[in-house]
Amino acid sequence: MGMNGVRRVFAFVLAAALTLGALPLPKAAAATDAVTVTKSVSPTEILVQEEVEVTLTVQGTPPTNVVRPNDVILVIDRSGSMASEGRMTSAKNAAKGFVDLMDFSKHRVGIVDYSTTAKGMPLTTDGEQAKQYIDTLVANGNTATGDAIQLAMELLAEHRPEAQPVIVLMTDGEANVGSPTPYDYAKLKAAEAKAAGIVFYTIALLSKDDDPETSPPNLLLKEMATTAQHHHFVLGAQDLSTIYSKIVHEIGIASAYDVTLTETVSGDFEIVPDSYQHNIPQPQVSGNTLTWHFLELKDEALTFTYRIRHKDGGATGMLPTSSGSSLTYKDYAGAPRTGTVPVVRVKVSYPAPVIESVEPDNGPVSGGNAVVIRGRNFRPGATVTFGNYTAANPVVTPTEITVTAPAVTKAGAVTLQVTNDDQQKAAATYTYWVEPELQSLTPAEGPLTGGTAVRIKGRHFANGAQVRFGDVPAAQVTYIDAYNLDAITPPGTAAGPVSVTVENPDGHSTTLADGFTYLPLDATQPEITAITPPSGSMYGGETVVIEGRNFADGATVTFGGTPAAKVTVESSDRIVVTTPAASAGGTVEVVVTNPNGQYATGSYLYMVPAPTITNVSPTSGSVYGGTIVYVDGTHFQSGAVIYFGDQQATILNYYGPTRMRVRTPESNVGGGVPVRLVNPDGQEAVWSGLFEYILPDPPSISAIEPAEGSVDGGEAVTIKGANFAAGSRVFFGAAEATVVNITAAQITVTTPPAQGEGAVDVRVVDRWGQEGVLPGGYTYIVPPPAPAPQVTSLSPDNGELAGGELIYVNGAYFDPAVRIFFGSNEAVVLNYYGPDRLRVKAPAAANPGAVDVRAENPDGQVGVLPAGYTYNAPPEDPDPTVTNVTPSEGPMEGGTLVYVEGTEFASEAIVMFGSNQAQVLNYYGSTRMRVRVPASDVSGPVDVTVINPSGKQAVLPDGFTYLAPPPPPDPELIGLSADSGLVVGGEIVYVDGANLDSDVQIFFGNVQATVMNYYGPTRVRVRVPAAPAPGVVDVIAVNPKGGKSAVLPQAYTYLPVSVKITSLSPNEGEMAGGEIVYIYGEFFTERSEFYFGSTPVTVLNYYGPTYVRVRAPASTVPGPVDVTVVADPTDPNTTTFTLSGGYTYKAPPAALPPEVTNITYTKQATGYLTYVDGANFDSGVTAILNGVEYPTLNYYGPTRFRVRFTVPAGTYTLVVRNGDGQESAPVQVTFN
């Protein structure tokens, strides 16, 4: 549809809307809600102090048919960038289309156009006048967007009371005029317009390659618009008319007006700073409340988002995100309305606990040892369990828990679990262990060669326990139960007794001294010296000779535990056997056992046979692969790989050691290739025959289309024929063509360049080297030379010396890379429309007059249009005059908006106030300008000078007077939110007053506080500094810029800090000391010293002002002692505190006399090795047998020791005596 069609459609739609707007509405229409709000959060579940994004969607109902009168200012960018790509023409046409569609019985329209300065046409109902004004616009200069908005506001200041003022702003560039920055100045002016009740539409005219998400003009205009519904952008000027048409259709029709949405965030959350700034419009934020206000709402959804953060110390659970929200607006008739905003909730949880380490991570089954659990997210009240047992009185910090391990009934790994007060859990592993006990070995002696089967008795043996005889591990260990192990003795290093050690998998061990005796070798012990051959087939059946000594008749032989198939003892030093089969290859132990049980060992290697291939079926297949082949042979292993030539086949089935089924791979060659099988052990076999790869039919060429082309190559050619295969190559003579596509009957190629013209052979070569040739199948020809370019006319054919005019160059035979020259200066070619038309930008010229226009093609041929373009001489600039400056005075900091009046002002004139240049905001013509006065260092009158670009200037003496600024007001202090706090500082206090600067400094006495938040000239939030001593101080506010201050006398009291101990955990321990104790209290420092009685304590960890971790010192007497803390020994004013009887040393229990309950013994050559069981044995225990004292061999603890009695068989009286002299009751012992 053309532009006229678009205009007709929109005119019809708008006319229909405006006609319907004249009809009376039923009263029920006013009762429906015109605005609805929905709310959601993401995510819906968070941890404490994490963030949530809140989304508010404001939806208007389809608009009513009531059209509100509007006074509209079209603001049109005419800066220099609008001259490119036909933007200015498109903008003018689109704006005139907008005017054509307006209903001037209700609306008025005005124009503001701008570049470096802004000018405009007042509001009118005369559409033709508006369009004639638009036709005069010419693109040049900078982009003063802020000044254009200011002028639009001035024109709208006289809008009709019943009419809605509207600005529709279109620009293609980033603002580059205004201060403090052009961007901020434009935003400021847009904000002023919206605050004045003006609805603001924006249109960003972007280049086709621009990214709207990053384009500075688009981002600026999005922020300016009334809402996101009021902002548009186009990529390229051709769509401008559509956007203008859409806007003119919307004007005066809305779902609601003067909309205010207020959202107060719940006290458990805080608004994340700046998380709302992307919204259009941005909300006003005060404390925890966000307020959006916009002048009108269309029927499209508006979406606002912001983020909230859960506060430190806030509640947990299902929490509402807001504590109060409201919606107010006016309907189409102006009646005030309210709406509801839903409440949504988010689940807030504490983070789950995490265990990072457990020290130690093991301990005895009796428990009682301290365990430190380190990690994060531990909560007060957390509990700790070891398996099914709960630890008592854990000491909990956020990163560390100290507990005493509870006792358990059996050793092994258990789950250590921390459970927070919210039932979230973390787990680790803790291992309980028990010391094993070794009581006896049966038998307790055996040959030096080893191999003796021994039963080991004791307690607390674990599955996986290891046994050592001396330092040599047992040959074999079998776990029976916690009381019994079976072991095979290893060979000994010398005859005699050795210690026996049992070590559990957890590393705990026990040793029985002289627990086993190695007997010396005798003459009957067999020995293997050689096994010949030392290896053989794993399938057995091979004859092997075993040589050595002391082989007895009836000896047996095993290979890896399997009896030999045949054993012949030929002599005491030679045995001949037949090997049994093995289940796998590898080295096995060979054992020769004499009838008396004595044995000797050696080794034998079972070999896996190499594979063989006996047959391949079928023996041939296609080079494309895929043939199913059976491979037969011997000793194939699962996982074997088969190769056809050097290509690996796909294994389909492994049927066993004699057959496999495979799929052949593709082959790069035809003919016979070897077949090779490689087992996983690296042994391989090669078939004696060859597998035949059968080649396909060779390619053939039947036709080439087209059969001729340029010697430069690059022609698309189709080769027809048969048997074309993928991977084929094509040659034109000796040069290879580029293959584009291949089918079995057709190949498409791009021809290569040729050395010269003439016919060449065309060859198709498949990947196996077979080829098809079409002799002389393609002819290279030399194309005729291109004609010289011609220049026939230019439109327009004249322009300014500065260049930049967009010129259409007409002619013939223009190459796409043609160059255009105006005289000796080259023009920029903007568009190539074909061989007969170009669009260029005229270059600048030094002198006026006619110049030749020359077109030059890349082949060097030239076409000239003599005197084809004329550079016009510039008109002479007249002298300006300055007659008036209004207002004629203003502040020294500048910024006063002033009208400068006179004659002959140029559009690019500059204005000076004294020696400082002013910013020209608006150029109203040759007699008036509007400027912003620059700042001045001094007060008083200055000359006002206007300087035209020609250098001609005019001066108004003392035309403007700078007024000295009044002195800044003195700050005032009214009160504090808290009037006292501890001398250590840190309190958060609100300071209220008046005239407080944003960089105000607050002092408590002579110490400066930290200003945390500045809420404006009446309030700041500070952190109170520490004071050198308690007492009352003044609070002082200082404004640094003016040097003024205010004092609130005696306003804050610093309270003394007194150190204190509240409790100890644990609060009792052994007299030997070493107990880990946590001391809790207030105002501890890293320099604090602690005493138990008069004994100083070692501080192991300082956790902060409320608790420390210490090691209790030893005490010589039992009973309670005072616990004292000195807050800071380096401070002469330090405080101390004593907790009377804060820690109790427990008296040791009275020693009991030893008691004997059981006696067990083993008769040995050296006496009776005896275990004495009972109670209350100390480490100095001895045994007295019939009055003779025997030393203890092994002390196992208070319930057992071991002793050797060197007495003959008989009955004796045994008394046990402890190291403290106490003796047991005598018992009778009988040794057999």
Tab-separated table of C-alpha atoms in Angstrom, residues 785-1117:
chain	number	residue	atom	x	y	z
A	785	PRO	CA	35.494	-4.720	-23.858
A	786	ALA	CA	33.056	-2.599	-21.826
A	787	PRO	CA	32.025	0.822	-23.308
A	788	ALA	CA	33.258	4.057	-21.683
A	789	PRO	CA	30.942	5.672	-19.117
A	790	GLN	CA	28.822	8.710	-20.073
A	791	VAL	CA	27.592	11.590	-17.864
A	792	THR	CA	24.472	13.249	-19.272
A	793	SER	CA	23.005	15.367	-16.425
A	794	LEU	CA	23.032	16.176	-12.670
A	795	SER	CA	20.072	16.930	-10.408
A	796	PRO	CA	20.425	19.436	-8.851
A	797	ASP	CA	23.256	20.874	-10.899
A	798	ASN	CA	24.414	23.560	-8.435
A	799	GLY	CA	25.111	23.968	-4.730
A	800	GLU	CA	27.091	25.601	-1.933
A	801	LEU	CA	30.893	25.800	-1.789
A	802	ALA	CA	30.793	23.767	1.458
A	803	GLY	CA	29.540	20.756	-0.485
A	804	GLY	CA	27.322	18.112	1.067
A	805	GLU	CA	24.497	18.423	-1.433
A	806	LEU	CA	22.923	15.075	-2.405
A	807	ILE	CA	23.189	14.887	-6.238
A	808	TYR	CA	21.717	12.367	-8.681
A	809	VAL	CA	24.188	11.701	-11.553
A	810	ASN	CA	22.518	10.403	-14.747
A	811	GLY	CA	24.304	8.773	-17.678
A	812	ALA	CA	25.222	5.334	-19.045
A	813	TYR	CA	27.692	2.446	-18.578
A	814	PHE	CA	28.477	3.214	-14.927
A	815	ASP	CA	30.404	0.346	-13.288
A	816	PRO	CA	29.324	-0.527	-9.710
A	817	ALA	CA	32.785	0.705	-8.617
A	818	VAL	CA	32.687	3.903	-10.647
A	819	ARG	CA	34.341	7.046	-9.204
A	820	ILE	CA	32.850	10.556	-9.668
A	821	PHE	CA	34.898	13.782	-9.693
A	822	PHE	CA	33.689	17.393	-9.437
A	823	GLY	CA	36.605	19.152	-11.071
A	824	SER	CA	39.627	17.598	-9.316
A	825	ASN	CA	37.702	16.712	-6.141
A	826	GLU	CA	36.227	13.233	-5.739
A	827	ALA	CA	32.644	12.913	-4.569
A	828	VAL	CA	31.346	10.218	-2.172
A	829	VAL	CA	29.143	7.705	-4.037
A	830	LEU	CA	26.196	6.993	-1.733
A	831	ASN	CA	23.977	4.789	-3.907
A	832	TYR	CA	24.500	2.804	-7.134
A	833	TYR	CA	21.092	2.393	-8.794
A	834	GLY	CA	22.423	0.734	-11.940
A	835	PRO	CA	24.589	1.545	-14.981
A	836	ASP	CA	22.591	4.739	-15.721
A	837	ARG	CA	22.115	6.432	-12.305
A	838	LEU	CA	24.090	7.249	-9.125
A	839	ARG	CA	23.532	9.257	-5.954
A	840	VAL	CA	26.564	11.147	-4.594
A	841	LYS	CA	27.455	13.768	-2.033
A	842	ALA	CA	29.042	16.844	-3.656
A	843	PRO	CA	32.570	17.600	-2.393
A	844	ALA	CA	33.543	21.041	-1.123
A	845	ALA	CA	35.170	23.537	-3.476
A	846	ALA	CA	37.615	26.381	-2.900
A	847	ASN	CA	36.102	28.800	-5.435
A	848	PRO	CA	32.656	29.444	-6.948
A	849	GLY	CA	31.949	28.652	-10.607
A	850	ALA	CA	31.255	25.758	-12.990
A	851	VAL	CA	33.339	22.539	-12.923
A	852	ASP	CA	33.484	19.468	-15.140
A	853	VAL	CA	31.907	16.297	-13.766
A	854	ARG	CA	33.922	13.167	-14.581
A	855	ALA	CA	32.951	9.467	-14.251
A	856	GLU	CA	35.869	6.988	-14.135
A	857	ASN	CA	35.259	3.192	-14.356
A	858	PRO	CA	37.729	0.686	-12.816
A	859	ASP	CA	39.024	-0.219	-16.343
A	860	GLY	CA	40.298	3.367	-16.707
A	861	GLN	CA	37.690	4.556	-19.198
A	862	VAL	CA	36.315	8.054	-18.533
A	863	GLY	CA	33.193	10.080	-19.362
A	864	VAL	CA	32.993	13.883	-18.813
A	865	LEU	CA	30.113	16.367	-18.617
A	866	PRO	CA	31.764	19.787	-19.210
A	867	ALA	CA	30.690	22.482	-16.709
A	868	GLY	CA	28.218	19.945	-15.352
A	869	TYR	CA	27.989	21.452	-11.841
A	870	THR	CA	28.129	25.050	-10.584
A	871	TYR	CA	29.361	26.089	-7.132
A	872	ASN	CA	27.381	29.172	-6.009
A	873	ALA	CA	29.161	32.171	-4.512
A	874	PRO	CA	28.038	32.848	-0.877
A	875	PRO	CA	26.087	36.099	-0.241
A	876	GLU	CA	27.924	38.832	1.654
A	877	ASP	CA	27.141	38.928	5.380
A	878	PRO	CA	25.697	42.334	6.626
A	879	ASP	CA	26.713	44.030	9.910
A	880	PRO	CA	24.624	42.928	12.953
A	881	THR	CA	23.262	45.262	15.699
A	882	VAL	CA	22.281	44.534	19.345
A	883	THR	CA	19.412	46.666	20.673
A	884	ASN	CA	18.105	44.936	23.769
A	885	VAL	CA	18.810	42.105	26.320
A	886	THR	CA	15.843	40.847	28.397
A	887	PRO	CA	16.174	40.273	31.316
A	888	SER	CA	19.247	42.395	31.768
A	889	GLU	CA	20.555	40.901	35.034
A	890	GLY	CA	21.047	37.526	36.683
A	891	PRO	CA	23.163	35.491	39.164
A	892	MET	CA	26.916	35.019	38.809
A	893	GLU	CA	26.531	31.219	38.476
A	894	GLY	CA	24.870	31.815	35.125
A	895	GLY	CA	21.959	29.862	33.673
A	896	THR	CA	19.627	32.833	33.222
A	897	LEU	CA	17.565	32.476	30.037
A	898	VAL	CA	17.859	35.765	28.092
A	899	TYR	CA	16.359	37.099	24.847
A	900	VAL	CA	18.896	39.038	22.726
A	901	GLU	CA	17.287	41.364	20.160
A	902	GLY	CA	18.771	43.333	17.247
A	903	THR	CA	19.276	42.956	13.501
A	904	GLU	CA	21.137	40.759	10.996
A	905	PHE	CA	21.808	37.853	13.373
A	906	ALA	CA	23.163	34.800	11.502
A	907	SER	CA	21.787	31.379	12.470
A	908	GLU	CA	25.278	30.288	13.582
A	909	ALA	CA	26.119	33.510	15.449
A	910	ILE	CA	27.786	33.292	18.868
A	911	VAL	CA	26.930	35.518	21.846
A	912	MET	CA	29.522	36.723	24.384
A	913	PHE	CA	28.818	38.064	27.896
A	914	GLY	CA	32.040	39.880	28.641
A	915	SER	CA	34.737	37.342	27.682
A	916	ASN	CA	32.524	34.262	28.230
A	917	GLN	CA	30.498	32.592	25.479
A	918	ALA	CA	26.794	31.980	26.093
A	919	GLN	CA	24.861	28.900	24.951
A	920	VAL	CA	22.472	29.763	22.115
A	921	LEU	CA	19.244	27.878	22.827
A	922	ASN	CA	16.868	29.221	20.179
A	923	TYR	CA	17.365	31.133	16.956
A	924	TYR	CA	14.079	32.874	16.127
A	925	GLY	CA	15.401	34.641	13.062
A	926	SER	CA	17.722	37.520	12.196
A	927	THR	CA	16.280	39.785	14.939
A	928	ARG	CA	16.012	37.551	18.015
A	929	MET	CA	17.840	34.763	19.844
A	930	ARG	CA	17.350	33.043	23.195
A	931	VAL	CA	20.518	32.162	25.111
A	932	ARG	CA	21.653	30.762	28.450
A	933	VAL	CA	23.937	33.210	30.264
A	934	PRO	CA	27.399	31.788	31.139
A	935	ALA	CA	28.828	31.916	34.665
A	936	SER	CA	30.992	34.816	35.772
A	937	ASP	CA	33.762	35.055	38.348
A	938	VAL	CA	32.835	38.626	39.275
A	939	SER	CA	29.643	40.584	39.736
A	940	GLY	CA	28.722	43.780	37.862
A	941	PRO	CA	27.838	44.903	34.293
A	942	VAL	CA	29.422	43.312	31.185
A	943	ASP	CA	29.172	44.009	27.453
A	944	VAL	CA	26.951	41.725	25.345
A	945	THR	CA	28.482	40.959	21.921
A	946	VAL	CA	26.952	39.119	18.933
A	947	ILE	CA	29.542	37.711	16.459
A	948	ASN	CA	28.407	36.366	13.066
A	949	PRO	CA	30.367	33.572	11.303
A	950	SER	CA	31.688	36.210	8.875
A	951	GLY	CA	33.496	37.870	11.797
A	952	LYS	CA	31.242	40.910	11.825
A	953	GLN	CA	29.982	41.778	15.290
A	954	ALA	CA	27.825	44.171	17.363
A	955	VAL	CA	28.221	45.231	21.030
A	956	LEU	CA	25.658	46.404	23.619
A	957	PRO	CA	27.807	48.109	26.303
A	958	ASP	CA	26.968	47.026	29.883
A	959	GLY	CA	24.112	45.037	28.364
A	960	PHE	CA	23.900	42.554	31.274
A	961	THR	CA	24.613	42.810	35.009
A	962	TYR	CA	25.820	39.847	37.116
A	963	LEU	CA	24.319	39.927	40.632
A	964	ALA	CA	26.377	38.766	43.602
A	965	PRO	CA	24.835	35.638	45.273
A	966	PRO	CA	23.277	35.931	48.747
A	967	PRO	CA	25.177	34.131	51.541
A	968	PRO	CA	24.099	30.507	52.138
A	969	PRO	CA	21.767	29.941	55.139
A	970	ASP	CA	23.305	28.683	58.374
A	971	PRO	CA	22.732	25.029	59.184
A	972	GLU	CA	20.487	24.219	62.153
A	973	LEU	CA	20.287	21.182	64.474
A	974	ILE	CA	16.967	20.194	66.051
A	975	GLY	CA	17.430	16.773	67.646
A	976	LEU	CA	18.730	13.180	67.581
A	977	SER	CA	16.794	9.924	67.352
A	978	ALA	CA	18.912	8.569	70.255
A	979	ASP	CA	20.676	10.672	72.893
A	980	SER	CA	23.019	8.058	74.424
A	981	GLY	CA	25.125	5.015	73.584
A	982	LEU	CA	28.189	3.037	74.602
A	983	VAL	CA	31.616	4.610	74.520
A	984	VAL	CA	32.682	2.067	71.862
A	985	GLY	CA	30.379	3.794	69.374
A	986	GLY	CA	28.610	2.108	66.445
A	987	GLU	CA	25.072	3.269	67.250
A	988	ILE	CA	22.908	4.293	64.236
A	989	VAL	CA	21.403	7.741	64.898
A	990	TYR	CA	19.181	10.042	62.806
A	991	VAL	CA	20.209	13.722	63.026
A	992	ASP	CA	17.402	16.191	62.276
A	993	GLY	CA	17.840	19.878	61.446
A	994	ALA	CA	17.639	22.400	58.610
A	995	ASN	CA	19.878	23.695	55.794
A	996	LEU	CA	22.134	20.636	55.934
A	997	ASP	CA	24.254	20.314	52.758
A	998	SER	CA	24.650	16.988	50.947
A	999	ASP	CA	28.308	16.859	52.102
A	1000	VAL	CA	27.535	17.900	55.678
A	1001	GLN	CA	29.951	16.689	58.366
A	1002	ILE	CA	28.640	15.558	61.768
A	1003	PHE	CA	30.850	15.563	64.887
A	1004	PHE	CA	30.216	13.985	68.295
A	1005	GLY	CA	32.485	16.109	70.452
A	1006	ASN	CA	35.692	16.375	68.444
A	1007	VAL	CA	35.255	13.021	66.643
A	1008	GLN	CA	33.675	12.917	63.180
A	1009	ALA	CA	30.830	10.454	62.639
A	1010	THR	CA	30.287	8.402	59.476
A	1011	VAL	CA	27.374	9.792	57.429
A	1012	MET	CA	25.561	6.738	56.085
A	1013	ASN	CA	22.566	8.351	54.370
A	1014	TYR	CA	21.688	11.910	53.321
A	1015	TYR	CA	17.893	12.288	53.137
A	1016	GLY	CA	17.870	15.988	52.295
A	1017	PRO	CA	18.519	19.320	54.049
A	1018	THR	CA	16.519	18.251	57.127
A	1019	ARG	CA	17.864	14.772	57.987
A	1020	VAL	CA	20.969	12.557	57.836
A	1021	ARG	CA	21.691	9.057	59.201
A	1022	VAL	CA	25.058	8.532	60.894
A	1023	ARG	CA	27.068	5.895	62.728
A	1024	VAL	CA	28.240	7.268	66.097
A	1025	PRO	CA	32.056	7.215	66.471
A	1026	ALA	CA	33.846	5.742	69.475
A	1027	ALA	CA	34.719	8.190	72.253
A	1028	PRO	CA	37.950	8.349	74.248
A	1029	ALA	CA	36.008	8.290	77.530
A	1030	PRO	CA	32.421	8.257	78.853
A	1031	GLY	CA	30.606	11.567	79.220
A	1032	VAL	CA	28.321	14.132	77.571
A	1033	VAL	CA	29.379	15.754	74.274
A	1034	ASP	CA	28.083	18.398	71.861
A	1035	VAL	CA	26.833	17.331	68.424
A	1036	ILE	CA	28.073	19.644	65.637
A	1037	ALA	CA	27.000	19.932	61.983
A	1038	VAL	CA	29.426	21.587	59.524
A	1039	ASN	CA	28.558	22.606	55.914
A	1040	PRO	CA	32.017	22.504	54.241
A	1041	LYS	CA	31.114	24.746	51.284
A	1042	GLY	CA	30.020	27.734	53.341
A	1043	GLY	CA	32.105	26.971	56.391
A	1044	LYS	CA	28.998	27.406	58.565
A	1045	SER	CA	28.208	25.144	61.516
A	1046	ALA	CA	25.506	24.462	64.099
A	1047	VAL	CA	25.851	23.027	67.614
A	1048	LEU	CA	23.420	20.971	69.697
A	1049	PRO	CA	24.917	21.428	73.193
A	1050	GLN	CA	25.296	18.430	75.494
A	1051	ALA	CA	23.169	16.382	73.087
A	1052	TYR	CA	24.717	12.887	73.374
A	1053	THR	CA	25.915	10.858	76.362
A	1054	TYR	CA	28.615	8.216	76.022
A	1055	LEU	CA	27.995	5.409	78.539
A	1056	PRO	CA	30.881	3.397	80.046
A	1057	VAL	CA	31.552	-0.170	78.951
A	1058	SER	CA	32.057	-2.726	81.752
A	1059	VAL	CA	33.461	-6.154	80.920
A	1060	LYS	CA	31.501	-9.120	82.282
A	1061	ILE	CA	31.577	-12.952	82.452
A	1062	THR	CA	28.163	-14.631	82.359
A	1063	SER	CA	28.985	-18.372	82.097
A	1064	LEU	CA	31.536	-21.088	81.239
A	1065	SER	CA	30.954	-24.262	79.214
A	1066	PRO	CA	31.895	-26.703	80.563
A	1067	ASN	CA	32.209	-25.238	84.064
A	1068	GLU	CA	34.162	-28.142	85.590
A	1069	GLY	CA	37.105	-30.383	84.729
A	1070	GLU	CA	40.008	-32.519	85.878
A	1071	MET	CA	42.758	-31.181	88.131
A	1072	ALA	CA	45.288	-32.033	85.392
A	1073	GLY	CA	43.828	-29.217	83.279
A	1074	GLY	CA	43.759	-29.199	79.455
A	1075	GLU	CA	39.973	-29.010	79.251
A	1076	ILE	CA	38.670	-26.872	76.333
A	1077	VAL	CA	36.379	-24.242	77.901
A	1078	TYR	CA	34.193	-21.537	76.293
A	1079	ILE	CA	33.850	-18.325	78.365
A	1080	TYR	CA	30.772	-16.216	77.590
A	1081	GLY	CA	30.197	-12.585	78.550
A	1082	GLU	CA	30.246	-8.997	77.286
A	1083	PHE	CA	32.835	-6.554	75.921
A	1084	PHE	CA	35.779	-8.947	75.641
A	1085	THR	CA	38.640	-7.638	73.475
A	1086	GLU	CA	41.450	-9.404	71.638
A	1087	ARG	CA	43.765	-8.111	74.418
A	1088	SER	CA	41.606	-9.404	77.291
A	1089	GLU	CA	43.336	-11.650	79.870
A	1090	PHE	CA	41.596	-14.445	81.801
A	1091	TYR	CA	42.527	-16.133	85.109
A	1092	PHE	CA	41.370	-19.348	86.867
A	1093	GLY	CA	42.040	-18.346	90.435
A	1094	SER	CA	45.424	-16.630	90.159
A	1095	THR	CA	46.605	-18.762	87.211
A	1096	PRO	CA	46.572	-17.087	83.765
A	1097	VAL	CA	44.692	-18.927	81.025
A	1098	THR	CA	45.791	-19.608	77.434
A	1099	VAL	CA	43.246	-18.033	75.013
A	1100	LEU	CA	42.956	-20.364	72.014
A	1101	ASN	CA	40.365	-18.437	69.978
A	1102	TYR	CA	38.837	-14.946	70.211
A	1103	TYR	CA	35.372	-15.100	68.620
A	1104	GLY	CA	34.350	-11.518	69.340
A	1105	PRO	CA	33.212	-9.421	72.292
A	1106	THR	CA	30.841	-12.117	73.631
A	1107	TYR	CA	32.906	-15.326	73.899
A	1108	VAL	CA	36.383	-16.868	73.765
A	1109	ARG	CA	37.813	-20.415	73.736
A	1110	VAL	CA	40.506	-21.254	76.345
A	1111	ARG	CA	42.409	-24.233	77.735
A	1112	ALA	CA	41.935	-24.760	81.514
A	1113	PRO	CA	45.215	-24.713	83.500
A	1114	ALA	CA	46.137	-27.465	85.975
A	1115	SER	CA	45.294	-27.160	89.670
A	1116	THR	CA	46.966	-28.720	92.703
A	1117	VAL	CA	43.747	-28.841	94.714
